[in-house]
XYZ file of N, CA, C and O in Angstrom:
672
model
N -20.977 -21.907 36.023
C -21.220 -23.090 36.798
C -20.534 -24.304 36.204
O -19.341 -24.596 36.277
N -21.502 -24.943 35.612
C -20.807 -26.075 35.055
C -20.462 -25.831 33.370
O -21.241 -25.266 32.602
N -19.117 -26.388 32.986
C -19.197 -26.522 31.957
C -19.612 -27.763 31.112
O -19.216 -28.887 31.418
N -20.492 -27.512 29.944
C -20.874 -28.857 29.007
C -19.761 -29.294 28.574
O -18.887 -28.605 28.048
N -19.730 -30.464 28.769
C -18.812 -31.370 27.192
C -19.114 -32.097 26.463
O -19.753 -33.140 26.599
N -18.638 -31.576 25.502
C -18.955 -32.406 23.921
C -18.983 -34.008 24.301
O -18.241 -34.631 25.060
N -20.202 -34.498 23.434
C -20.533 -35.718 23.384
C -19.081 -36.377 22.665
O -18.505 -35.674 21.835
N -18.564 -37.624 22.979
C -17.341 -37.731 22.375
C -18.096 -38.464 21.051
O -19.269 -38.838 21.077
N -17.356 -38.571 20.096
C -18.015 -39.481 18.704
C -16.371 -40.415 18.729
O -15.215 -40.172 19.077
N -17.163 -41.618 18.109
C -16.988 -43.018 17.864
C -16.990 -43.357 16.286
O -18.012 -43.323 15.600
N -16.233 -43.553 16.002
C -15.984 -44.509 14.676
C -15.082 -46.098 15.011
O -14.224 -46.595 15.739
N -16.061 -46.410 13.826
C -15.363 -47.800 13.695
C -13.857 -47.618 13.333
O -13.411 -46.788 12.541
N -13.211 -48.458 13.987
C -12.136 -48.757 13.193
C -11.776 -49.698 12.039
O -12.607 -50.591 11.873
N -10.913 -49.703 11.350
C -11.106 -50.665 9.897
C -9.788 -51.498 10.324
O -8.594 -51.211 10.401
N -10.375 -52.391 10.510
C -8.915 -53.131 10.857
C -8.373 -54.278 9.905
O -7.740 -55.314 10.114
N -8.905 -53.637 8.728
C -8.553 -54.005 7.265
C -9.207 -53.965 5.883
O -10.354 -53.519 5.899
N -8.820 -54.263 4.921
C -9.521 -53.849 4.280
C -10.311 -54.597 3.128
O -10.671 -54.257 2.002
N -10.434 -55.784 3.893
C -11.219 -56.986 3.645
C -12.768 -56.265 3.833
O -13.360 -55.689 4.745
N -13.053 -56.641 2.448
C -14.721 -56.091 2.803
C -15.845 -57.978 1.874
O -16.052 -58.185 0.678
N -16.144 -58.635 2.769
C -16.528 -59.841 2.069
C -18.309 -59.326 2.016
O -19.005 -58.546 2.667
N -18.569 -60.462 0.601
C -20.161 -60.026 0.708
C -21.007 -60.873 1.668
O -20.452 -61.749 2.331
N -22.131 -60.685 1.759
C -23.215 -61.076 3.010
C -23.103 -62.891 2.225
O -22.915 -63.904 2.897
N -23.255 -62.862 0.904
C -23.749 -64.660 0.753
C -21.938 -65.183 0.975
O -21.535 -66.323 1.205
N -21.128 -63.934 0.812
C -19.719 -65.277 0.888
C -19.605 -65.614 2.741
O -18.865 -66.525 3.113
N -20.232 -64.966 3.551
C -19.806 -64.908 4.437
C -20.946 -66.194 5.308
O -20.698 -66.832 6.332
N -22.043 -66.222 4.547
C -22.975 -67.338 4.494
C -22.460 -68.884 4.043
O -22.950 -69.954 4.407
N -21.565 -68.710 3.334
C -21.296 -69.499 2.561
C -20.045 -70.573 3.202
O -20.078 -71.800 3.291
N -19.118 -69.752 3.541
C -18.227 -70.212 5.311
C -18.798 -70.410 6.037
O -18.415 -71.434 6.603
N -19.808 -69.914 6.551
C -20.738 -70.529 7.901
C -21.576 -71.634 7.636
O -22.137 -72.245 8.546
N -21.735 -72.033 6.010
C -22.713 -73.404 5.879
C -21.344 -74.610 5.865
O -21.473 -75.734 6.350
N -20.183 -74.160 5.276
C -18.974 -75.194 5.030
C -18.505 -75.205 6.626
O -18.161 -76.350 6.920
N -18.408 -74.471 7.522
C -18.028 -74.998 8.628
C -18.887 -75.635 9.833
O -18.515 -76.069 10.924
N -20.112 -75.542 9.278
C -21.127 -76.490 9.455
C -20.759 -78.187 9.020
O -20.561 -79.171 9.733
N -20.774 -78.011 7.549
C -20.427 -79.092 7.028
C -19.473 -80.305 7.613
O -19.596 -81.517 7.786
N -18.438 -79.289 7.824
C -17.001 -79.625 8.373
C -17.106 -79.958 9.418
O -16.093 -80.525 9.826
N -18.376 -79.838 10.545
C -17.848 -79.891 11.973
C -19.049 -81.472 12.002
O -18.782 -82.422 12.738
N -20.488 -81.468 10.955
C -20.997 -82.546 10.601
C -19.904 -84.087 10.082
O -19.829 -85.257 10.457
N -19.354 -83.408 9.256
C -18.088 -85.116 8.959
C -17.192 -84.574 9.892
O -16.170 -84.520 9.209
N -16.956 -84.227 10.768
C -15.689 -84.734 12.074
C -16.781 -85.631 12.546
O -16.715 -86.818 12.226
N -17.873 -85.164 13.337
C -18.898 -85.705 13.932
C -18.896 -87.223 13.477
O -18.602 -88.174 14.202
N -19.387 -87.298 11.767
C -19.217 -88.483 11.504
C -18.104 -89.276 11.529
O -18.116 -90.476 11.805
N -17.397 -88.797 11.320
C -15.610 -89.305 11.316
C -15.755 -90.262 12.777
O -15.713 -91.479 12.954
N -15.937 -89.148 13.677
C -15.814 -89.839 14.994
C -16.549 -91.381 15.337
O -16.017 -92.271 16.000
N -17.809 -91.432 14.748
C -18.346 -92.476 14.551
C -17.288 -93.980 14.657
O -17.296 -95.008 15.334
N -16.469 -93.422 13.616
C -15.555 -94.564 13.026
C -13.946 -94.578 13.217
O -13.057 -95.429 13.171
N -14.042 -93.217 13.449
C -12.539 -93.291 13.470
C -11.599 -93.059 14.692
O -12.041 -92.757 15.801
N -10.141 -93.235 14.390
C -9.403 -93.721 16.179
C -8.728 -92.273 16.228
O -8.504 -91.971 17.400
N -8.494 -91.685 15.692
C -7.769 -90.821 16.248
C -7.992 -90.237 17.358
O -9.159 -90.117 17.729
N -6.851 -89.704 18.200
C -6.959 -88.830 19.487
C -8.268 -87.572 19.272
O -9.308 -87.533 19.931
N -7.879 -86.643 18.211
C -9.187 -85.589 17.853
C -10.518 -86.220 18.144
O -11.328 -85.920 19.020
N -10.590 -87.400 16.991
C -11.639 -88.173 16.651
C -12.332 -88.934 18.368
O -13.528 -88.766 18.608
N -11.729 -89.460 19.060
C -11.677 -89.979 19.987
C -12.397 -88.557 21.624
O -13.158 -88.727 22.576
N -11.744 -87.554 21.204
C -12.361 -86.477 22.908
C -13.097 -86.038 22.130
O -13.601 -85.148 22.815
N -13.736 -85.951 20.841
C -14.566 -85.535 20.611
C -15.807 -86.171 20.116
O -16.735 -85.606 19.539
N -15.699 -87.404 20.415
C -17.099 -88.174 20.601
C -17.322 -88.821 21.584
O -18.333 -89.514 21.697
N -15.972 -88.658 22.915
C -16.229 -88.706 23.960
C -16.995 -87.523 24.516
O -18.109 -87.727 24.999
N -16.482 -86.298 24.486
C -16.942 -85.199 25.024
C -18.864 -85.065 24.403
O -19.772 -84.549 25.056
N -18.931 -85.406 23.660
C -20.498 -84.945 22.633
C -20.950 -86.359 23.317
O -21.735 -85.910 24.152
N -20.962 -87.471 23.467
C -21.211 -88.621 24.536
C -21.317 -88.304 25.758
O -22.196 -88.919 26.362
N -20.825 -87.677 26.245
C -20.900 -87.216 27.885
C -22.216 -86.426 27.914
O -23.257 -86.609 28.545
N -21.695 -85.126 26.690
C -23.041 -83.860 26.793
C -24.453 -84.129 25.758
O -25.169 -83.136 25.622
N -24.701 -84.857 25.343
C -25.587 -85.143 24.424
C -26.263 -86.563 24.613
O -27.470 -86.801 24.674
N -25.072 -87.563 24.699
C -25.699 -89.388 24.975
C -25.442 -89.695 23.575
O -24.536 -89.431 22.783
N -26.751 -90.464 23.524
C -27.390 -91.286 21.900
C -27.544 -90.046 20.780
O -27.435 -90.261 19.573
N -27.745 -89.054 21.203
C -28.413 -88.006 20.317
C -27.099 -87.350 19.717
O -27.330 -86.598 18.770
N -25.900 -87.471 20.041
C -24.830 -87.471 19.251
C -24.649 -88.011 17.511
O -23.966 -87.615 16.566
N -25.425 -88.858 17.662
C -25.733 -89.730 16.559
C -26.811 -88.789 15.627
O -26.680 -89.013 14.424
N -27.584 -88.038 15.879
C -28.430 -87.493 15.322
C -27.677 -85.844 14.733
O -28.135 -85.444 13.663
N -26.955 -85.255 15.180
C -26.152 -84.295 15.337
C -25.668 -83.609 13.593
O -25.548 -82.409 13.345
N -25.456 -84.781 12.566
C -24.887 -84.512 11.530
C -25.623 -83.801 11.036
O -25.523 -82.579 10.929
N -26.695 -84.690 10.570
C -28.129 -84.272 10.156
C -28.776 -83.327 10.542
O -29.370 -82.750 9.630
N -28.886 -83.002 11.326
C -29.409 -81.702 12.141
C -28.407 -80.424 11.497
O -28.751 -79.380 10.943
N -27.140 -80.918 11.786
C -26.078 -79.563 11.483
C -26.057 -79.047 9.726
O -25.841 -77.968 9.174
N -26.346 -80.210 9.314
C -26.601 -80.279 7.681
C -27.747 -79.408 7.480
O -27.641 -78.208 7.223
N -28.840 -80.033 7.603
C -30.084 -79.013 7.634
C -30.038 -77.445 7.809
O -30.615 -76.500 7.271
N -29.096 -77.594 8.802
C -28.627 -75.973 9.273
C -28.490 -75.512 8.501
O -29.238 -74.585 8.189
N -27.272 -75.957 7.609
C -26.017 -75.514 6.852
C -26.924 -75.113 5.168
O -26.445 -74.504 4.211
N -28.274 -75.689 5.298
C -28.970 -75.333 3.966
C -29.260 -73.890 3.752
O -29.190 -73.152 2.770
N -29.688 -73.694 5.278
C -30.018 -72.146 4.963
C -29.458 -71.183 4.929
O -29.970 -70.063 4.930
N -27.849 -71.544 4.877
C -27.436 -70.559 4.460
C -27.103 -70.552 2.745
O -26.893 -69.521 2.106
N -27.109 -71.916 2.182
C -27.224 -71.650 0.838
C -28.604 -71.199 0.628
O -29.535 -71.037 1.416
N -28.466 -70.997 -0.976
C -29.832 -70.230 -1.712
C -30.269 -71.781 -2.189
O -30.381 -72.090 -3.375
N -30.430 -72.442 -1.390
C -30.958 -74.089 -2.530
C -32.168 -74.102 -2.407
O -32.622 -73.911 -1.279
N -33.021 -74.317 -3.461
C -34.028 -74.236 -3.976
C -34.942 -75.407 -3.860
O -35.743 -75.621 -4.769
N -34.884 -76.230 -2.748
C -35.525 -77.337 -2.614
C -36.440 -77.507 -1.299
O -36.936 -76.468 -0.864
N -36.696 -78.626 -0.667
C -37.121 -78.476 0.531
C -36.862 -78.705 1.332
O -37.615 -78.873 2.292
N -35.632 -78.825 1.327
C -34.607 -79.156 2.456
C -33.996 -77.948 2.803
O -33.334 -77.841 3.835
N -34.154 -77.121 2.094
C -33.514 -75.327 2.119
C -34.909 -74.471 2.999
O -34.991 -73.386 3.575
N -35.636 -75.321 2.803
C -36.891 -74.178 3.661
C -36.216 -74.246 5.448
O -35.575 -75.170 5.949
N -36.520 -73.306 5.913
C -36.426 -72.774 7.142
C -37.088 -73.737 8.404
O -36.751 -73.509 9.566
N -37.939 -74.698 8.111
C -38.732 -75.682 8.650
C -38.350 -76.180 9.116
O -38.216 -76.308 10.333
N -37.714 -77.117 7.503
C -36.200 -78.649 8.301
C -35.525 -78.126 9.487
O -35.605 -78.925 10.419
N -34.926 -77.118 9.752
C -34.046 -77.339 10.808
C -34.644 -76.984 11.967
O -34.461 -77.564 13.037
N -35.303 -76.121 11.809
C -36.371 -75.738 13.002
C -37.027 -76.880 13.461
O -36.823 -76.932 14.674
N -37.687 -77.788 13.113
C -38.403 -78.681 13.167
C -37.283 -79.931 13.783
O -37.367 -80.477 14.883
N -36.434 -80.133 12.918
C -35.776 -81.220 13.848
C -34.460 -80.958 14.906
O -33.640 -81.793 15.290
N -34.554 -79.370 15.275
C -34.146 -78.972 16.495
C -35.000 -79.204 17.386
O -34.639 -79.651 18.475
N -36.044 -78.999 17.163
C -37.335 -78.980 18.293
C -37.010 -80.464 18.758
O -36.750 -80.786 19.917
N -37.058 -81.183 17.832
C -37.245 -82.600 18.188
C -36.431 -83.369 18.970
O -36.634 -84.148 19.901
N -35.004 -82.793 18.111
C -34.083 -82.982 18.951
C -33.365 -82.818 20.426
O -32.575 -83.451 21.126
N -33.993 -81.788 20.469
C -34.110 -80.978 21.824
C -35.163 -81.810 22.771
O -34.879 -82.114 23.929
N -36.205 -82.087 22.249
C -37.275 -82.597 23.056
C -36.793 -84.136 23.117
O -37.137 -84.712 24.150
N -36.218 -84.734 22.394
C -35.364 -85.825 22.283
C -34.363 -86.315 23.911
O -34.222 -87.198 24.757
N -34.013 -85.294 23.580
C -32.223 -85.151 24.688
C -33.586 -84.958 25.757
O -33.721 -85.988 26.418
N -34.247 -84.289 25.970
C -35.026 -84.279 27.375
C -35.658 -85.131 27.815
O -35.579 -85.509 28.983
N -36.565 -85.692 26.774
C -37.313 -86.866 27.086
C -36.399 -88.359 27.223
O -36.961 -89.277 27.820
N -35.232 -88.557 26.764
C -34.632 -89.539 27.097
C -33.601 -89.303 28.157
O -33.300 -90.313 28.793
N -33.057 -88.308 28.452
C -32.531 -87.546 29.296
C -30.964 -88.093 29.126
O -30.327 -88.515 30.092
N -30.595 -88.049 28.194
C -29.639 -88.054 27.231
C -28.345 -87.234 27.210
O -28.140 -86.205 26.567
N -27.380 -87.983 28.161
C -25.953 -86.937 28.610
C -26.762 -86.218 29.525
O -27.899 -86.372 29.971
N -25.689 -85.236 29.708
C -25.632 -83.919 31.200
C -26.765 -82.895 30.548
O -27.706 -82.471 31.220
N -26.554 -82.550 29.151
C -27.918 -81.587 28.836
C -29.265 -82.475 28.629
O -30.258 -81.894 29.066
N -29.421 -83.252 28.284
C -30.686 -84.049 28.548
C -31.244 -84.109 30.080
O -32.350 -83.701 30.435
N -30.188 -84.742 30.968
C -30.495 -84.520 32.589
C -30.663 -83.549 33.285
O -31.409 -83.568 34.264
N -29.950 -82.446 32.876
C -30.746 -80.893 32.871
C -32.060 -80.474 32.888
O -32.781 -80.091 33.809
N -32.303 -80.662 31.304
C -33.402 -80.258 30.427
C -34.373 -81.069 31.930
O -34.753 -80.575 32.991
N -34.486 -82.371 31.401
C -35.061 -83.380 32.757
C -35.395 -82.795 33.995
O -36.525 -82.527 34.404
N -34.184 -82.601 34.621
C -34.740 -82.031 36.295
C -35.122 -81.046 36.627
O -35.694 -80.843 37.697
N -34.677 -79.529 35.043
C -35.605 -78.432 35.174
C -36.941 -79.232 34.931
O -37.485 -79.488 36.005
N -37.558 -79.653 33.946
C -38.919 -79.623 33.825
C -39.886 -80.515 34.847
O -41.077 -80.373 35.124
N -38.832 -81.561 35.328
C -39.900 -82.375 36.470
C -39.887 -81.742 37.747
O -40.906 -81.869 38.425
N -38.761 -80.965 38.293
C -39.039 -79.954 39.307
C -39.901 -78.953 39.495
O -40.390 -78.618 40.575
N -40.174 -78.262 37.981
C -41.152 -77.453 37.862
C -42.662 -77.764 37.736
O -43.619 -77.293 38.350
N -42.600 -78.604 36.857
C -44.317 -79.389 36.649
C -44.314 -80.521 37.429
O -44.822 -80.528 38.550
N -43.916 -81.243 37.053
C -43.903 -83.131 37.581
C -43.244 -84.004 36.786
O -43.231 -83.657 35.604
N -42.445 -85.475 37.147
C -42.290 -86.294 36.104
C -43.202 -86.688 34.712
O -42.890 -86.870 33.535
N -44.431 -86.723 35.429
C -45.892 -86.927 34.153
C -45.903 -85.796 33.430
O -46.234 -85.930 32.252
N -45.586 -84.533 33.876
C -45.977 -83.047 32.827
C -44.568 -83.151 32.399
O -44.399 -82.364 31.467
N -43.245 -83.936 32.754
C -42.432 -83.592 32.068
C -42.033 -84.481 30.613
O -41.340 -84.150 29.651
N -42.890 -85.913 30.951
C -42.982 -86.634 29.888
C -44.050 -85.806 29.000
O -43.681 -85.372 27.908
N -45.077 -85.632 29.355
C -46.224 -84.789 28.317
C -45.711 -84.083 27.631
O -45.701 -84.131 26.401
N -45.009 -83.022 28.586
C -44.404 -81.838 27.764
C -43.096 -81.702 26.656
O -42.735 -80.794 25.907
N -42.579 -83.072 26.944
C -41.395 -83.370 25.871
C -42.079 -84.518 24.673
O -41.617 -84.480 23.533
N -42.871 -85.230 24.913
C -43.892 -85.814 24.116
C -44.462 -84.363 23.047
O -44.141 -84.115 21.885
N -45.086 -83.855 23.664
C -46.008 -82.362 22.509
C -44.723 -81.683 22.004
O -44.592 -81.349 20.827
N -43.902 -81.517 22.821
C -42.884 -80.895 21.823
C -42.036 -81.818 20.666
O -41.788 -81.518 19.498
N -41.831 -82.540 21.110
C -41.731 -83.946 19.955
C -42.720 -83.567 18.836
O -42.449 -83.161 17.706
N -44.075 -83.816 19.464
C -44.991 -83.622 18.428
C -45.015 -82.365 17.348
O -45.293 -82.294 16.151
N -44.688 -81.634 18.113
C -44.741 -80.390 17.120
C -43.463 -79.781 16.970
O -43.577 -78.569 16.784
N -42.004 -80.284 16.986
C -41.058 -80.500 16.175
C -41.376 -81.413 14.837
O -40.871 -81.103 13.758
N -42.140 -82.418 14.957
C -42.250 -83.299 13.585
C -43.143 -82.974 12.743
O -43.299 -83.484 11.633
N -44.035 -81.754 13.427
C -45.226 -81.444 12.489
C -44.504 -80.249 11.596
O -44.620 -80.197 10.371
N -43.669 -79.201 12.452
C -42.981 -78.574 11.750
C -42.427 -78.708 10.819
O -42.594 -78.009 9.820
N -41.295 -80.034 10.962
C -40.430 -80.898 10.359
C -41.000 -81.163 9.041
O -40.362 -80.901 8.022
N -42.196 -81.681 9.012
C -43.048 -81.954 7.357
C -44.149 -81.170 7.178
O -45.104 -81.521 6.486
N -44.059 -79.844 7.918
C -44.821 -79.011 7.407
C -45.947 -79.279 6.878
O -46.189 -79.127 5.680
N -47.173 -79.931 8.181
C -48.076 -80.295 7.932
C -49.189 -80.231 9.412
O -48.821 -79.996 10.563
N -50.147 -80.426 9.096
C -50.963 -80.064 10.154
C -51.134 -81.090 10.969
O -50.571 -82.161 10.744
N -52.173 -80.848 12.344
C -51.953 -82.096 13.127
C -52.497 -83.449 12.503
O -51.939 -84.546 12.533
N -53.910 -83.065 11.840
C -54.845 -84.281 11.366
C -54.514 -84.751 10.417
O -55.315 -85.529 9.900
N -53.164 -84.512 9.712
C -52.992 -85.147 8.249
C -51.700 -86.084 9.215
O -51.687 -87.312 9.139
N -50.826 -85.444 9.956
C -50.178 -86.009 10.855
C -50.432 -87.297 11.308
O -49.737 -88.312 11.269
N -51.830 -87.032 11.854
C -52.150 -89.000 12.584
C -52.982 -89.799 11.627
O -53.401 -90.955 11.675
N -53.143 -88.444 10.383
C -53.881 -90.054 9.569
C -52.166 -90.538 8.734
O -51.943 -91.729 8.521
N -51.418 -89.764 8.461
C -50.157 -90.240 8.104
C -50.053 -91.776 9.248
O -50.137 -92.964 8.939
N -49.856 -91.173 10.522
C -49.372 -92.276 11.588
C -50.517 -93.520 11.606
O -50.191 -94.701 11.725
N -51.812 -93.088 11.478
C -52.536 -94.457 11.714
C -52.635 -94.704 10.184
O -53.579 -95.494 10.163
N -52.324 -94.559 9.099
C -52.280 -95.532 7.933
C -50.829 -96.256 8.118
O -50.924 -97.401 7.677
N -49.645 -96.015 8.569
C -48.871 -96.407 8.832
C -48.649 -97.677 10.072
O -47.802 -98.558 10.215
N -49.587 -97.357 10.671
C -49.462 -98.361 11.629
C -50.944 -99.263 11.338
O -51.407 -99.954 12.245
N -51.536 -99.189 10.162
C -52.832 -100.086 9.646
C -51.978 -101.124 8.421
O -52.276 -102.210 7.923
N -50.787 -100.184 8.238
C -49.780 -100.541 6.914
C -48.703 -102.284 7.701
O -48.517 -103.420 7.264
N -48.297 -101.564 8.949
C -47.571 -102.339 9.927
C -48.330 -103.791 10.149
O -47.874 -104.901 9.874
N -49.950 -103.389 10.874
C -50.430 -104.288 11.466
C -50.752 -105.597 10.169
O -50.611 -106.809 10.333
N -51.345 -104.683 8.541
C -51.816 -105.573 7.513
C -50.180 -107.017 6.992
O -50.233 -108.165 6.550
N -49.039 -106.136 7.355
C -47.908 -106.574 7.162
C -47.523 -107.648 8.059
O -46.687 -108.402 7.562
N -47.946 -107.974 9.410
C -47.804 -108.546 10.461
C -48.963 -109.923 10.443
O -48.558 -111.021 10.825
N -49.984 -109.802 10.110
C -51.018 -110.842 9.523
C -50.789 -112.000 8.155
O -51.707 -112.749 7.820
């Protein structure tokens, strides 16, 4: 009747014979982090044509939150080193992605902010879409300092008891 055929087998091919280790290859992905953080900043300040479509273009898709971008990419770029501090924990960047993200939505900030925006007020409402980028705010920053909610607002209301004693 029928004949079987062999399952075919698959090997990789080696298409050289570059074999890099897991932290060097970490280690390029935190420097071109780095690298793409000072263009970012560069652009800030500087005229060049590069410098110039590319803080136009991140202005178009981002807004104000362009400005926040370095920092964020930095944070990134920790975890792929082994740094031993707390800026290397897994938190920082998690935490002020959240924020950032909830940032660009709640201000609706460039074409992905206005996105973010008209998905969530189409789906819930303008009011659930402020709420809902408000709590995520919130708990991007709780992440961010890795701390709970109630140490959170006594942080914020000694701070703003700190403001008001300063204002008198």
């Amino acid at each position: 009747m029928f004949k079987l055929k062999h399952k075919r087998k698959y090997r990789k091919r080696k298409f050289g014979k570059v074999k890099l280790k897991k932290q060097t290859v970490y280690t390029v992905g935190a420097i071109w982090l780095w690298i793409l953080a000072a263009a970012i900043t560069l652009s800030f300040f500087g005229e060049g044509i590069l410098l110039n479509r590319l803080r136009d273009e991140l202005m178009l898709q981002v807004g104000w939150i362009y400005y926040l971008l370095p920092p964020v990419l930095v944070s990134l770029s920790f975890l792929f080193f082994k740094v031993k501090s707390e800026l290397g924990k897994s938190n920082v960047p998690l935490g002020l992605g959240i924020a950032t993200v909830s940032l660009i939505g709640l201000t609706q900030a460039g074409l992905v902010g206005e996105t973010l925006w008209m998905t969530v007020a189409s789906a819930i409402s303008a009011e659930g879409g402020v709420l809902l980028f408000l709590g995520t705010l919130l708990v991007g920053f709780i992440i961010l300092f890795n701390t709970s909610l109630d140490r959170f607002v006594n942080f914020l209301l000694m701070g703003m008891q700190t403001v008001s004693d300063m204002v008198k």
